[in-house]
PDB file of C-alpha atoms in Angstrom:
ATOM      1  CA  UNK I  12      -0.004   0.080   0.083  1.00 63.00           C
ATOM      2  CA  UNK I  13       0.870   4.007  -1.208  1.00 74.00           C
ATOM      3  CA  UNK I  14       1.063   6.004   1.110  1.00 90.00           C
ATOM      4  CA  UNK I  15       2.070   9.502  -0.239  1.00 93.00           C
ATOM      5  CA  UNK I  16      -1.388  10.780   0.145  1.00 93.00           C
ATOM      6  CA  UNK I  17      -1.676   9.993   4.127  1.00 95.00           C
ATOM      7  CA  UNK I  18       2.006  11.072   4.003  1.00 96.00           C
ATOM      8  CA  UNK I  19       0.592  14.516   2.374  1.00 96.00           C
ATOM      9  CA  UNK I  20      -1.942  15.007   4.476  1.00 96.00           C
ATOM     10  CA  UNK I  21      -0.162  13.605   8.240  1.00 97.00           C
ATOM     11  CA  UNK I  22       2.185  16.890   6.651  1.00 98.00           C
ATOM     12  CA  UNK I  23      -0.533  19.401   6.121  1.00 98.00           C
ATOM     13  CA  UNK I  24      -1.782  18.141   9.030  1.00 97.00           C
ATOM     14  CA  UNK I  25       1.741  18.175  11.791  1.00 98.00           C
ATOM     15  CA  UNK I  26       1.957  22.593  10.412  1.00 98.00           C
ATOM     16  CA  UNK I  27      -0.773  23.387  11.611  1.00 98.00           C
ATOM     17  CA  UNK I  28      -0.851  22.153  14.874  1.00 98.00           C
ATOM     18  CA  UNK I  29       2.371  23.710  14.961  1.00 97.00           C
ATOM     19  CA  UNK I  30       0.638  27.308  13.836  1.00 97.00           C
ATOM     20  CA  UNK I  31      -1.245  26.480  16.434  1.00 95.00           C
ATOM     21  CA  UNK I  32       1.178  26.046  19.833  1.00 95.00           C
ATOM     22  CA  UNK I  33       2.855  29.521  18.429  1.00 94.00           C
ATOM     23  CA  UNK I  34      -0.092  30.530  19.024  1.00 91.00           C
ATOM     24  CA  UNK I  35      -0.543  29.003  22.038  1.00 87.00           C
ATOM     25  CA  UNK I  36       2.928  30.146  22.972  1.00 85.00           C
ATOM     26  CA  UNK I  37       1.504  33.787  21.888  1.00 82.00           C
ATOM     27  CA  UNK I  38      -1.042  33.875  23.532  1.00 72.00           C
ATOM     28  CA  UNK I  39       1.561  32.739  27.393  1.00 67.00           C
ATOM     29  CA  UNK I  40       3.446  35.116  26.954  1.00 66.00           C
ATOM     30  CA  UNK I  41       1.468  37.492  27.040  1.00 64.00           C
ATOM     31  CA  UNK I  42       1.109  40.600  30.637  1.00 66.00           C
ATOM     32  CA  UNK I  43      -1.628  40.031  32.889  1.00 58.00           C
ATOM     33  CA  UNK I  44      -3.435  43.030  33.658  1.00 56.00           C
ATOM     34  CA  UNK I  45      -3.598  45.172  36.930  1.00 63.00           C
ATOM     35  CA  UNK I  46      -7.462  44.658  37.564  1.00 62.00           C
ATOM     36  CA  UNK I  47      -7.283  41.605  40.280  1.00 64.00           C
ATOM     37  CA  UNK I  48     -10.992  40.883  38.813  1.00 62.00           C
ATOM     38  CA  UNK I  49      -9.561  40.894  34.779  1.00 63.00           C
ATOM     39  CA  UNK I  50      -6.416  39.024  36.456  1.00 57.00           C
ATOM     40  CA  UNK I  51      -8.172  36.174  37.803  1.00 61.00           C
ATOM     41  CA  UNK I  52      -9.961  35.547  34.374  1.00 61.00           C
ATOM     42  CA  UNK I  53      -7.503  35.842  32.655  1.00 61.00           C
ATOM     43  CA  UNK I  54      -5.195  32.926  34.339  1.00 64.00           C
ATOM     44  CA  UNK I  55      -8.888  30.849  34.178  1.00 65.00           C
ATOM     45  CA  UNK I  56      -8.799  30.768  30.454  1.00 70.00           C
ATOM     46  CA  UNK I  57      -5.048  29.834  30.779  1.00 71.00           C
ATOM     47  CA  UNK I  58      -6.020  26.907  32.275  1.00 80.00           C
ATOM     48  CA  UNK I  59      -7.559  26.561  29.186  1.00 81.00           C
ATOM     49  CA  UNK I  60      -5.078  27.577  27.079  1.00 81.00           C
ATOM     50  CA  UNK I  61      -2.662  25.402  28.615  1.00 86.00           C
ATOM     51  CA  UNK I  62      -5.110  22.194  28.210  1.00 89.00           C
ATOM     52  CA  UNK I  63      -5.023  23.288  24.768  1.00 92.00           C
ATOM     53  CA  UNK I  64      -1.103  23.054  24.593  1.00 93.00           C
ATOM     54  CA  UNK I  65      -1.336  19.708  26.129  1.00 95.00           C
ATOM     55  CA  UNK I  66      -3.457  18.479  23.493  1.00 96.00           C
ATOM     56  CA  UNK I  67      -1.616  20.399  20.360  1.00 96.00           C
ATOM     57  CA  UNK I  68       2.238  18.403  21.928  1.00 97.00           C
ATOM     58  CA  UNK I  69       0.517  15.227  22.253  1.00 97.00           C
ATOM     59  CA  UNK I  70      -0.880  15.090  18.151  1.00 97.00           C
ATOM     60  CA  UNK I  71       2.150  16.890  17.299  1.00 98.00           C
ATOM     61  CA  UNK I  72       4.384  14.124  18.523  1.00 98.00           C
ATOM     62  CA  UNK I  73       2.271  11.749  17.473  1.00 98.00           C
ATOM     63  CA  UNK I  74       2.035  13.209  14.116  1.00 98.00           C
ATOM     64  CA  UNK I  75       6.053  13.261  14.386  1.00 98.00           C
ATOM     65  CA  UNK I  76       6.162   8.763  15.201  1.00 98.00           C
ATOM     66  CA  UNK I  77       3.984   8.264  12.128  1.00 98.00           C
ATOM     67  CA  UNK I  78       6.098  10.444   9.168  1.00 98.00           C
ATOM     68  CA  UNK I  79       8.452   8.951  11.105  1.00 98.00           C
ATOM     69  CA  UNK I  80       7.374   5.114  11.434  1.00 97.00           C
ATOM     70  CA  UNK I  81       6.071   6.263   7.286  1.00 96.00           C
ATOM     71  CA  UNK I  82      10.343   6.892   6.686  1.00 96.00           C
ATOM     72  CA  UNK I  83      11.439   3.929   8.597  1.00 96.00           C
ATOM     73  CA  UNK I  84       9.550   1.177   6.900  1.00 94.00           C
ATOM     74  CA  UNK I  85       7.237   0.643   9.242  1.00 96.00           C
ATOM     75  CA  UNK I  86       4.490   2.726   9.095  1.00 97.00           C
ATOM     76  CA  UNK I  87       1.074   0.813   8.728  1.00 96.00           C
ATOM     77  CA  UNK I  88       1.883  -2.119  10.993  1.00 97.00           C
ATOM     78  CA  UNK I  89       0.411  -2.890  14.126  1.00 97.00           C
ATOM     79  CA  UNK I  90       2.679  -2.230  17.065  1.00 96.00           C
ATOM     80  CA  UNK I  91       1.055  -5.147  18.607  1.00 97.00           C
ATOM     81  CA  UNK I  92       0.195  -7.402  16.883  1.00 97.00           C
ATOM     82  CA  UNK I  93       2.346  -7.457  13.962  1.00 96.00           C
ATOM     83  CA  UNK I  94      -0.514  -7.075  11.410  1.00 97.00           C
ATOM     84  CA  UNK I  95      -1.282  -4.505   8.848  1.00 96.00           C
ATOM     85  CA  UNK I  96      -3.390  -1.978   9.827  1.00 97.00           C
ATOM     86  CA  UNK I  97      -5.815  -1.887   7.807  1.00 93.00           C
ATOM     87  CA  UNK I  98      -5.701   1.492   4.608  1.00 92.00           C
ATOM     88  CA  UNK I  99      -9.938   1.873   6.103  1.00 93.00           C
ATOM     89  CA  UNK I 100      -8.077   2.170   9.254  1.00 95.00           C
ATOM     90  CA  UNK I 101      -5.323   4.626   8.649  1.00 96.00           C
ATOM     91  CA  UNK I 102      -7.265   6.851   6.363  1.00 92.00           C
ATOM     92  CA  UNK I 103      -9.853   8.180   9.436  1.00 94.00           C
ATOM     93  CA  UNK I 104      -7.193   7.404  11.584  1.00 95.00           C
ATOM     94  CA  UNK I 105      -3.358   8.091   9.931  1.00 96.00           C
ATOM     95  CA  UNK I 106      -1.843   7.875  13.681  1.00 96.00           C
ATOM     96  CA  UNK I 107      -2.680   4.551  14.210  1.00 97.00           C
ATOM     97  CA  UNK I 108      -0.852   2.457  15.797  1.00 97.00           C
ATOM     98  CA  UNK I 109      -2.365  -0.383  16.114  1.00 97.00           C
ATOM     99  CA  UNK I 110      -5.443  -2.908  13.899  1.00 96.00           C
ATOM    100  CA  UNK I 111      -8.543  -2.063  14.757  1.00 95.00           C
ATOM    101  CA  UNK I 112      -8.853  -5.836  16.934  1.00 94.00           C
ATOM    102  CA  UNK I 113      -5.378  -4.960  18.715  1.00 96.00           C
ATOM    103  CA  UNK I 114      -7.275  -1.268  19.944  1.00 92.00           C
ATOM    104  CA  UNK I 115     -10.234  -2.766  21.667  1.00 87.00           C
TER     105      UNK I 115
END
């Protein structure tokens, strides 16, 4: 099975995730207002931004790992049983590391 289309989509996804992470880092580096009520609201917002940042970092690691597997020829092989993951699953979840049976 050829993975050129999936690789292209993964690279596009990685670029989008990296842009999102840069935006999150920019937001996290801003200064707080001097008003204590506004400051409290900003700190609550920081918790949300932090959670989104962790989720984005995790997604970047998954996509990067999938691209590495494409590069080394192990992409599409289940890490649990060694069988093919299946093109349908990879199209839906391109960062998948396990086949449907092992993922359950």
